[in-house]
Amino acid sequence: MKLSQFFIFSFISISLFECVNSHQALKYNKLKLPSGVSGPESIAFDCNGDGPYTGISDGRILKWQGSKHGWKEFAITSPFRIPKFCNGSINPAMEQVCGRPLGLKFNEATCDLYIADAYFGLLVVGHNGGVAKQIAISAEGVPFRFTNALDIDQNTGIVYFTDTSTIFQRWAYAIAMQTGDKTGRLLKYDPRTKEVTVLLRGLSFSNGVALSKDKDFVLVTETTTAKVTRYWLQGQKSQLSDTFTQLVGCPDNIQRNIHGEFWVAQNNLNTKTH
């Protein structure tokens, strides 16, 4: 792997687009969320290039409309959400009611937004937003406990996504990490058959997902073991997995750019050898 093909960002703040140190921060813009709003996870741009969109801690998905109009509510993932109780909430105990949208990705052909919600599984909502439709909540009879991130094959519409744990929900993420939980899964959803397939199991806090430019493999970050695992989709190694890279910190999301390079967000750095 060439060094120029792999990049790492380390974030210590959950403010959208805030870089970790003051020297690098001068090179980046920062979009401030509305007052009383926190917890942006991933970002996405729609099929027209508008956005970004981001999911926040109170269960809403917001859309940026430019500096003149700012942010507006675009969608929600929970049919039980009550704005009076949920708006502005940072209480993890409320997430099961309000929703907690994490992974976001648009299907460029349909303009539908696919959402990985920690409590409500895999969902989809049309380009006009609103209440997202739940499309998958389990695989092989095992319910999702912590749906986390996703990526889409824009040619086939297949969605690759993670279930971080089959035991712990998002509110108990610290326990999952402290106990070394290894029940995470990498899965795929086929919109044509509406079937969910388990590609990998036994992962250590499976988190971010990114499909390669040639669509011959998909990467998944394993947070507690500080590594990125590769699952081969094509070629002689099809259906096999290997370690793509070992990191010096805990990876969260991973994104591929138009050149086929991968960017990894890390939530901390350490000097431990894994």
mmCIF file of N, CA and C in Angstrom, residues 146-257:
data_model
loop_
_atom_site.group_PDB
_atom_site.id
_atom_site.type_symbol
_atom_site.label_atom_id
_atom_site.label_comp_id
_atom_site.label_asym_id
_atom_site.label_seq_id
_atom_site.Cartn_x
_atom_site.Cartn_y
_atom_site.Cartn_z
ATOM 1 N N PHE A 146 -26.545 -2.305 17.245
ATOM 2 C CA PHE A 146 -25.788 -1.055 17.194
ATOM 3 C C PHE A 146 -25.400 -0.797 15.733
ATOM 4 N N THR A 147 -26.398 -0.491 14.905
ATOM 5 C CA THR A 147 -26.128 -0.198 13.493
ATOM 6 C C THR A 147 -25.329 1.093 13.420
ATOM 7 N N ASN A 148 -24.241 1.094 12.639
ATOM 8 C CA ASN A 148 -23.290 2.188 12.796
ATOM 9 C C ASN A 148 -22.992 2.980 11.526
ATOM 10 N N ALA A 149 -22.398 2.362 10.520
ATOM 11 C CA ALA A 149 -21.951 3.111 9.346
ATOM 12 C C ALA A 149 -22.317 2.358 8.078
ATOM 13 N N LEU A 150 -22.223 3.049 6.933
ATOM 14 C CA LEU A 150 -22.575 2.388 5.677
ATOM 15 C C LEU A 150 -21.884 3.039 4.490
ATOM 16 N N ASP A 151 -21.860 2.288 3.392
ATOM 17 C CA ASP A 151 -21.431 2.800 2.094
ATOM 18 C C ASP A 151 -22.274 2.104 1.037
ATOM 19 N N ILE A 152 -22.336 2.686 -0.158
ATOM 20 C CA ILE A 152 -23.211 2.171 -1.213
ATOM 21 C C ILE A 152 -22.421 1.938 -2.492
ATOM 22 N N ASP A 153 -22.656 0.796 -3.118
ATOM 23 C CA ASP A 153 -22.168 0.546 -4.468
ATOM 24 C C ASP A 153 -23.119 1.283 -5.402
ATOM 25 N N GLN A 154 -22.640 2.363 -6.005
ATOM 26 C CA GLN A 154 -23.517 3.198 -6.815
ATOM 27 C C GLN A 154 -23.927 2.534 -8.126
ATOM 28 N N ASN A 155 -23.291 1.446 -8.496
ATOM 29 C CA ASN A 155 -23.693 0.715 -9.707
ATOM 30 C C ASN A 155 -24.840 -0.248 -9.440
ATOM 31 N N THR A 156 -24.787 -0.927 -8.308
ATOM 32 C CA THR A 156 -25.782 -1.955 -7.998
ATOM 33 C C THR A 156 -26.804 -1.517 -6.956
ATOM 34 N N GLY A 157 -26.477 -0.485 -6.197
ATOM 35 C CA GLY A 157 -27.352 -0.050 -5.119
ATOM 36 C C GLY A 157 -27.173 -0.839 -3.837
ATOM 37 N N ILE A 158 -26.266 -1.827 -3.845
ATOM 38 C CA ILE A 158 -26.026 -2.633 -2.647
ATOM 39 C C ILE A 158 -25.436 -1.763 -1.537
ATOM 40 N N VAL A 159 -25.953 -1.946 -0.337
ATOM 41 C CA VAL A 159 -25.516 -1.179 0.826
ATOM 42 C C VAL A 159 -24.654 -2.067 1.718
ATOM 43 N N TYR A 160 -23.447 -1.611 2.014
ATOM 44 C CA TYR A 160 -22.561 -2.294 2.957
ATOM 45 C C TYR A 160 -22.622 -1.524 4.272
ATOM 46 N N PHE A 161 -22.832 -2.230 5.379
ATOM 47 C CA PHE A 161 -22.988 -1.526 6.648
ATOM 48 C C PHE A 161 -22.497 -2.376 7.817
ATOM 49 N N THR A 162 -22.365 -1.725 8.968
ATOM 50 C CA THR A 162 -21.850 -2.410 10.157
ATOM 51 C C THR A 162 -22.893 -2.459 11.265
ATOM 52 N N ASP A 163 -22.832 -3.552 12.009
ATOM 53 C CA ASP A 163 -23.530 -3.693 13.284
ATOM 54 C C ASP A 163 -22.411 -3.857 14.305
ATOM 55 N N THR A 164 -22.174 -2.838 15.109
ATOM 56 C CA THR A 164 -21.000 -2.784 15.968
ATOM 57 C C THR A 164 -20.950 -3.906 16.996
ATOM 58 N N SER A 165 -22.107 -4.311 17.484
ATOM 59 C CA SER A 165 -22.166 -5.376 18.485
ATOM 60 C C SER A 165 -23.511 -6.080 18.418
ATOM 61 N N THR A 166 -23.516 -7.370 18.699
ATOM 62 C CA THR A 166 -24.784 -8.094 18.811
ATOM 63 C C THR A 166 -25.238 -8.170 20.266
ATOM 64 N N ILE A 167 -24.450 -7.556 21.159
ATOM 65 C CA ILE A 167 -24.755 -7.580 22.595
ATOM 66 C C ILE A 167 -25.070 -6.191 23.133
ATOM 67 N N PHE A 168 -24.183 -5.239 22.837
ATOM 68 C CA PHE A 168 -24.291 -3.911 23.432
ATOM 69 C C PHE A 168 -24.918 -2.905 22.473
ATOM 70 N N GLN A 169 -25.803 -2.059 23.014
ATOM 71 C CA GLN A 169 -26.336 -0.957 22.236
ATOM 72 C C GLN A 169 -25.420 0.253 22.365
ATOM 73 N N ARG A 170 -25.721 1.300 21.596
ATOM 74 C CA ARG A 170 -24.824 2.446 21.546
ATOM 75 C C ARG A 170 -24.633 3.100 22.912
ATOM 76 N N TRP A 171 -25.694 3.156 23.721
ATOM 77 C CA TRP A 171 -25.567 3.815 25.020
ATOM 78 C C TRP A 171 -24.540 3.114 25.911
ATOM 79 N N ALA A 172 -24.256 1.825 25.609
ATOM 80 C CA ALA A 172 -23.283 1.055 26.397
ATOM 81 C C ALA A 172 -21.979 0.848 25.631
ATOM 82 N N TYR A 173 -21.667 1.767 24.720
ATOM 83 C CA TYR A 173 -20.476 1.588 23.880
ATOM 84 C C TYR A 173 -19.194 1.482 24.708
ATOM 85 N N ALA A 174 -19.121 2.237 25.818
ATOM 86 C CA ALA A 174 -17.908 2.201 26.644
ATOM 87 C C ALA A 174 -17.689 0.813 27.237
ATOM 88 N N ILE A 175 -18.772 0.151 27.622
ATOM 89 C CA ILE A 175 -18.659 -1.208 28.161
ATOM 90 C C ILE A 175 -18.196 -2.160 27.072
ATOM 91 N N ALA A 176 -18.734 -1.986 25.871
ATOM 92 C CA ALA A 176 -18.324 -2.833 24.746
ATOM 93 C C ALA A 176 -16.830 -2.711 24.489
ATOM 94 N N MET A 177 -16.312 -1.504 24.589
ATOM 95 C CA MET A 177 -14.888 -1.285 24.352
ATOM 96 C C MET A 177 -14.044 -1.824 25.503
ATOM 97 N N GLN A 178 -14.485 -1.585 26.718
ATOM 98 C CA GLN A 178 -13.714 -2.015 27.892
ATOM 99 C C GLN A 178 -13.648 -3.534 28.022
ATOM 100 N N THR A 179 -14.705 -4.205 27.605
ATOM 101 C CA THR A 179 -14.748 -5.667 27.720
ATOM 102 C C THR A 179 -14.158 -6.364 26.501
ATOM 103 N N GLY A 180 -13.752 -5.585 25.496
ATOM 104 C CA GLY A 180 -13.175 -6.179 24.295
ATOM 105 C C GLY A 180 -14.175 -6.972 23.479
ATOM 106 N N ASP A 181 -15.411 -6.504 23.438
ATOM 107 C CA ASP A 181 -16.465 -7.196 22.694
ATOM 108 C C ASP A 181 -16.052 -7.438 21.241
ATOM 109 N N LYS A 182 -16.240 -8.654 20.776
ATOM 110 C CA LYS A 182 -15.878 -9.029 19.403
ATOM 111 C C LYS A 182 -17.056 -9.693 18.701
ATOM 112 N N THR A 183 -18.212 -9.036 18.777
ATOM 113 C CA THR A 183 -19.402 -9.581 18.121
ATOM 114 C C THR A 183 -19.869 -8.705 16.965
ATOM 115 N N GLY A 184 -19.014 -7.772 16.550
ATOM 116 C CA GLY A 184 -19.375 -6.882 15.456
ATOM 117 C C GLY A 184 -19.481 -7.613 14.131
ATOM 118 N N ARG A 185 -20.291 -7.023 13.211
ATOM 119 C CA ARG A 185 -20.506 -7.653 11.910
ATOM 120 C C ARG A 185 -20.418 -6.636 10.773
ATOM 121 N N LEU A 186 -19.958 -7.123 9.630
ATOM 122 C CA LEU A 186 -20.036 -6.385 8.375
ATOM 123 C C LEU A 186 -21.112 -7.064 7.546
ATOM 124 N N LEU A 187 -22.060 -6.276 7.034
ATOM 125 C CA LEU A 187 -23.197 -6.850 6.326
ATOM 126 C C LEU A 187 -23.443 -6.138 5.002
ATOM 127 N N LYS A 188 -24.269 -6.760 4.169
ATOM 128 C CA LYS A 188 -24.696 -6.090 2.950
ATOM 129 C C LYS A 188 -26.199 -6.251 2.777
ATOM 130 N N TYR A 189 -26.810 -5.198 2.245
ATOM 131 C CA TYR A 189 -28.244 -5.199 1.956
ATOM 132 C C TYR A 189 -28.430 -5.012 0.463
ATOM 133 N N ASP A 190 -29.166 -5.933 -0.168
ATOM 134 C CA ASP A 190 -29.451 -5.863 -1.596
ATOM 135 C C ASP A 190 -30.863 -5.316 -1.773
ATOM 136 N N PRO A 191 -31.013 -4.103 -2.323
ATOM 137 C CA PRO A 191 -32.350 -3.511 -2.460
ATOM 138 C C PRO A 191 -33.242 -4.254 -3.451
ATOM 139 N N ARG A 192 -32.642 -5.043 -4.334
ATOM 140 C CA ARG A 192 -33.455 -5.795 -5.300
ATOM 141 C C ARG A 192 -34.125 -6.993 -4.648
ATOM 142 N N THR A 193 -33.395 -7.702 -3.808
ATOM 143 C CA THR A 193 -33.957 -8.881 -3.142
ATOM 144 C C THR A 193 -34.438 -8.570 -1.728
ATOM 145 N N LYS A 194 -34.013 -7.404 -1.214
ATOM 146 C CA LYS A 194 -34.326 -6.984 0.160
ATOM 147 C C LYS A 194 -33.746 -7.949 1.199
ATOM 148 N N GLU A 195 -32.681 -8.623 0.830
ATOM 149 C CA GLU A 195 -32.031 -9.574 1.730
ATOM 150 C C GLU A 195 -30.776 -8.968 2.357
ATOM 151 N N VAL A 196 -30.518 -9.362 3.596
ATOM 152 C CA VAL A 196 -29.309 -8.952 4.307
ATOM 153 C C VAL A 196 -28.391 -10.156 4.445
ATOM 154 N N THR A 197 -27.122 -9.980 4.091
ATOM 155 C CA THR A 197 -26.132 -11.053 4.166
ATOM 156 C C THR A 197 -25.005 -10.646 5.105
ATOM 157 N N VAL A 198 -24.591 -11.554 5.969
ATOM 158 C CA VAL A 198 -23.444 -11.304 6.843
ATOM 159 C C VAL A 198 -22.167 -11.646 6.083
ATOM 160 N N LEU A 199 -21.279 -10.670 5.928
ATOM 161 C CA LEU A 199 -20.009 -10.885 5.227
ATOM 162 C C LEU A 199 -18.894 -11.256 6.201
ATOM 163 N N LEU A 200 -18.833 -10.556 7.328
ATOM 164 C CA LEU A 200 -17.834 -10.832 8.358
ATOM 165 C C LEU A 200 -18.495 -10.770 9.723
ATOM 166 N N ARG A 201 -18.038 -11.599 10.626
ATOM 167 C CA ARG A 201 -18.511 -11.574 12.012
ATOM 168 C C ARG A 201 -17.301 -11.675 12.936
ATOM 169 N N GLY A 202 -17.502 -11.486 14.221
ATOM 170 C CA GLY A 202 -16.399 -11.556 15.171
ATOM 171 C C GLY A 202 -15.485 -10.352 15.124
ATOM 172 N N LEU A 203 -16.011 -9.198 14.684
ATOM 173 C CA LEU A 203 -15.199 -7.991 14.575
ATOM 174 C C LEU A 203 -15.178 -7.227 15.898
ATOM 175 N N SER A 204 -14.077 -6.512 16.121
ATOM 176 C CA SER A 204 -13.890 -5.749 17.354
ATOM 177 C C SER A 204 -14.393 -4.321 17.177
ATOM 178 N N PHE A 205 -15.623 -4.075 17.626
ATOM 179 C CA PHE A 205 -16.255 -2.769 17.512
ATOM 180 C C PHE A 205 -16.212 -2.285 16.058
ATOM 181 N N SER A 206 -16.839 -3.061 15.181
ATOM 182 C CA SER A 206 -16.895 -2.693 13.759
ATOM 183 C C SER A 206 -17.572 -1.339 13.613
ATOM 184 N N ASN A 207 -16.942 -0.464 12.850
ATOM 185 C CA ASN A 207 -17.368 0.927 12.840
ATOM 186 C C ASN A 207 -17.565 1.444 11.413
ATOM 187 N N GLY A 208 -16.595 2.192 10.873
ATOM 188 C CA GLY A 208 -16.748 2.788 9.558
ATOM 189 C C GLY A 208 -16.647 1.792 8.419
ATOM 190 N N VAL A 209 -17.231 2.155 7.271
ATOM 191 C CA VAL A 209 -17.247 1.295 6.082
ATOM 192 C C VAL A 209 -16.918 2.127 4.848
ATOM 193 N N ALA A 210 -16.086 1.581 3.964
ATOM 194 C CA ALA A 210 -15.776 2.265 2.710
ATOM 195 C C ALA A 210 -15.515 1.246 1.610
ATOM 196 N N LEU A 211 -16.198 1.414 0.495
ATOM 197 C CA LEU A 211 -16.032 0.553 -0.671
ATOM 198 C C LEU A 211 -14.897 1.088 -1.534
ATOM 199 N N SER A 212 -14.087 0.203 -2.092
ATOM 200 C CA SER A 212 -12.971 0.632 -2.939
ATOM 201 C C SER A 212 -13.487 1.214 -4.251
ATOM 202 N N LYS A 213 -12.648 1.990 -4.906
ATOM 203 C CA LYS A 213 -13.028 2.641 -6.159
ATOM 204 C C LYS A 213 -13.397 1.626 -7.230
ATOM 205 N N ASP A 214 -12.666 0.512 -7.290
ATOM 206 C CA ASP A 214 -12.944 -0.532 -8.277
ATOM 207 C C ASP A 214 -13.991 -1.530 -7.793
ATOM 208 N N LYS A 215 -14.466 -1.314 -6.575
ATOM 209 C CA LYS A 215 -15.515 -2.160 -5.982
ATOM 210 C C LYS A 215 -15.085 -3.618 -5.834
ATOM 211 N N ASP A 216 -13.779 -3.830 -5.704
ATOM 212 C CA ASP A 216 -13.288 -5.197 -5.521
ATOM 213 C C ASP A 216 -13.096 -5.555 -4.049
ATOM 214 N N PHE A 217 -13.146 -4.563 -3.171
ATOM 215 C CA PHE A 217 -13.101 -4.859 -1.742
ATOM 216 C C PHE A 217 -13.817 -3.758 -0.966
ATOM 217 N N VAL A 218 -14.141 -4.069 0.271
ATOM 218 C CA VAL A 218 -14.744 -3.099 1.174
ATOM 219 C C VAL A 218 -13.930 -3.085 2.462
ATOM 220 N N LEU A 219 -13.714 -1.895 3.010
ATOM 221 C CA LEU A 219 -12.953 -1.745 4.247
ATOM 222 C C LEU A 219 -13.892 -1.498 5.419
ATOM 223 N N VAL A 220 -13.515 -2.032 6.571
ATOM 224 C CA VAL A 220 -14.255 -1.785 7.801
ATOM 225 C C VAL A 220 -13.254 -1.475 8.910
ATOM 226 N N THR A 221 -13.502 -0.414 9.657
ATOM 227 C CA THR A 221 -12.617 -0.075 10.772
ATOM 228 C C THR A 221 -13.042 -0.848 12.017
ATOM 229 N N GLU A 222 -12.039 -1.348 12.747
ATOM 230 C CA GLU A 222 -12.280 -2.009 14.029
ATOM 231 C C GLU A 222 -11.668 -1.118 15.107
ATOM 232 N N THR A 223 -12.523 -0.449 15.829
ATOM 233 C CA THR A 223 -12.083 0.613 16.728
ATOM 234 C C THR A 223 -11.183 0.122 17.856
ATOM 235 N N THR A 224 -11.584 -0.929 18.550
ATOM 236 C CA THR A 224 -10.840 -1.329 19.749
ATOM 237 C C THR A 224 -9.524 -2.038 19.456
ATOM 238 N N THR A 225 -9.345 -2.534 18.242
ATOM 239 C CA THR A 225 -8.063 -3.139 17.879
ATOM 240 C C THR A 225 -7.246 -2.220 16.974
ATOM 241 N N ALA A 226 -7.763 -1.015 16.750
ATOM 242 C CA ALA A 226 -7.040 0.020 16.011
ATOM 243 C C ALA A 226 -6.557 -0.453 14.643
ATOM 244 N N LYS A 227 -7.439 -1.075 13.896
ATOM 245 C CA LYS A 227 -7.037 -1.522 12.566
ATOM 246 C C LYS A 227 -8.167 -1.362 11.558
ATOM 247 N N VAL A 228 -7.786 -1.458 10.296
ATOM 248 C CA VAL A 228 -8.746 -1.448 9.196
ATOM 249 C C VAL A 228 -8.682 -2.812 8.520
ATOM 250 N N THR A 229 -9.806 -3.486 8.447
ATOM 251 C CA THR A 229 -9.886 -4.819 7.856
ATOM 252 C C THR A 229 -10.472 -4.730 6.450
ATOM 253 N N ARG A 230 -9.915 -5.516 5.555
ATOM 254 C CA ARG A 230 -10.380 -5.543 4.165
ATOM 255 C C ARG A 230 -11.123 -6.852 3.889
ATOM 256 N N TYR A 231 -12.299 -6.731 3.284
ATOM 257 C CA TYR A 231 -13.058 -7.910 2.852
ATOM 258 C C TYR A 231 -13.124 -7.879 1.334
ATOM 259 N N TRP A 232 -12.624 -8.952 0.714
ATOM 260 C CA TRP A 232 -12.555 -9.006 -0.738
ATOM 261 C C TRP A 232 -13.904 -9.408 -1.330
ATOM 262 N N LEU A 233 -14.348 -8.637 -2.314
ATOM 263 C CA LEU A 233 -15.618 -8.907 -2.991
ATOM 264 C C LEU A 233 -15.422 -9.595 -4.332
ATOM 265 N N GLN A 234 -14.246 -9.420 -4.922
ATOM 266 C CA GLN A 234 -13.957 -9.980 -6.247
ATOM 267 C C GLN A 234 -12.545 -10.557 -6.270
ATOM 268 N N GLY A 235 -12.248 -11.288 -7.340
ATOM 269 C CA GLY A 235 -10.903 -11.817 -7.536
ATOM 270 C C GLY A 235 -10.657 -13.129 -6.825
ATOM 271 N N GLN A 236 -9.393 -13.554 -6.826
ATOM 272 C CA GLN A 236 -9.017 -14.836 -6.233
ATOM 273 C C GLN A 236 -9.246 -14.880 -4.725
ATOM 274 N N LYS A 237 -9.235 -13.721 -4.087
ATOM 275 C CA LYS A 237 -9.427 -13.671 -2.633
ATOM 276 C C LYS A 237 -10.877 -13.401 -2.240
ATOM 277 N N SER A 238 -11.786 -13.481 -3.193
ATOM 278 C CA SER A 238 -13.194 -13.191 -2.930
ATOM 279 C C SER A 238 -13.711 -13.945 -1.706
ATOM 280 N N GLN A 239 -14.391 -13.216 -0.823
ATOM 281 C CA GLN A 239 -14.974 -13.723 0.420
ATOM 282 C C GLN A 239 -13.935 -13.971 1.519
ATOM 283 N N LEU A 240 -12.683 -13.572 1.265
ATOM 284 C CA LEU A 240 -11.646 -13.657 2.292
ATOM 285 C C LEU A 240 -11.391 -12.261 2.860
ATOM 286 N N SER A 241 -10.754 -12.210 4.013
ATOM 287 C CA SER A 241 -10.445 -10.922 4.629
ATOM 288 C C SER A 241 -8.996 -10.889 5.081
ATOM 289 N N ASP A 242 -8.452 -9.686 5.187
ATOM 290 C CA ASP A 242 -7.100 -9.503 5.701
ATOM 291 C C ASP A 242 -6.999 -8.122 6.332
ATOM 292 N N THR A 243 -5.873 -7.862 6.986
ATOM 293 C CA THR A 243 -5.649 -6.554 7.599
ATOM 294 C C THR A 243 -5.146 -5.587 6.543
ATOM 295 N N PHE A 244 -5.882 -4.518 6.325
ATOM 296 C CA PHE A 244 -5.503 -3.508 5.339
ATOM 297 C C PHE A 244 -4.416 -2.596 5.899
ATOM 298 N N THR A 245 -4.583 -2.168 7.147
ATOM 299 C CA THR A 245 -3.551 -1.377 7.815
ATOM 300 C C THR A 245 -3.789 -1.391 9.320
ATOM 301 N N GLN A 246 -2.696 -1.263 10.064
ATOM 302 C CA GLN A 246 -2.760 -1.141 11.523
ATOM 303 C C GLN A 246 -2.517 0.314 11.874
ATOM 304 N N LEU A 247 -3.277 0.845 12.818
ATOM 305 C CA LEU A 247 -3.194 2.252 13.166
ATOM 306 C C LEU A 247 -2.600 2.438 14.560
ATOM 307 N N VAL A 248 -2.317 3.692 14.917
ATOM 308 C CA VAL A 248 -1.789 3.990 16.247
ATOM 309 C C VAL A 248 -2.851 4.653 17.119
ATOM 310 N N GLY A 249 -4.077 4.665 16.654
ATOM 311 C CA GLY A 249 -5.178 5.236 17.417
ATOM 312 C C GLY A 249 -6.454 4.498 17.095
ATOM 313 N N CYS A 250 -7.556 4.956 17.644
ATOM 314 C CA CYS A 250 -8.840 4.269 17.487
ATOM 315 C C CYS A 250 -9.629 4.853 16.318
ATOM 316 N N PRO A 251 -9.803 4.105 15.241
ATOM 317 C CA PRO A 251 -10.491 4.629 14.062
ATOM 318 C C PRO A 251 -12.005 4.647 14.234
ATOM 319 N N ASP A 252 -12.620 5.629 13.627
ATOM 320 C CA ASP A 252 -14.078 5.728 13.616
ATOM 321 C C ASP A 252 -14.537 5.609 12.163
ATOM 322 N N ASN A 253 -14.942 6.709 11.568
ATOM 323 C CA ASN A 253 -15.402 6.652 10.181
ATOM 324 C C ASN A 253 -14.243 6.549 9.196
ATOM 325 N N ILE A 254 -14.561 6.047 8.010
ATOM 326 C CA ILE A 254 -13.598 5.970 6.916
ATOM 327 C C ILE A 254 -14.328 6.358 5.636
ATOM 328 N N GLN A 255 -13.667 7.155 4.811
ATOM 329 C CA GLN A 255 -14.262 7.618 3.559
ATOM 330 C C GLN A 255 -13.257 7.491 2.431
ATOM 331 N N ARG A 256 -13.761 7.213 1.237
ATOM 332 C CA ARG A 256 -12.914 7.161 0.041
ATOM 333 C C ARG A 256 -13.170 8.407 -0.790
ATOM 334 N N ASN A 257 -12.082 8.997 -1.334
ATOM 335 C CA ASN A 257 -12.271 10.143 -2.213
ATOM 336 C C ASN A 257 -12.327 9.696 -3.673
#
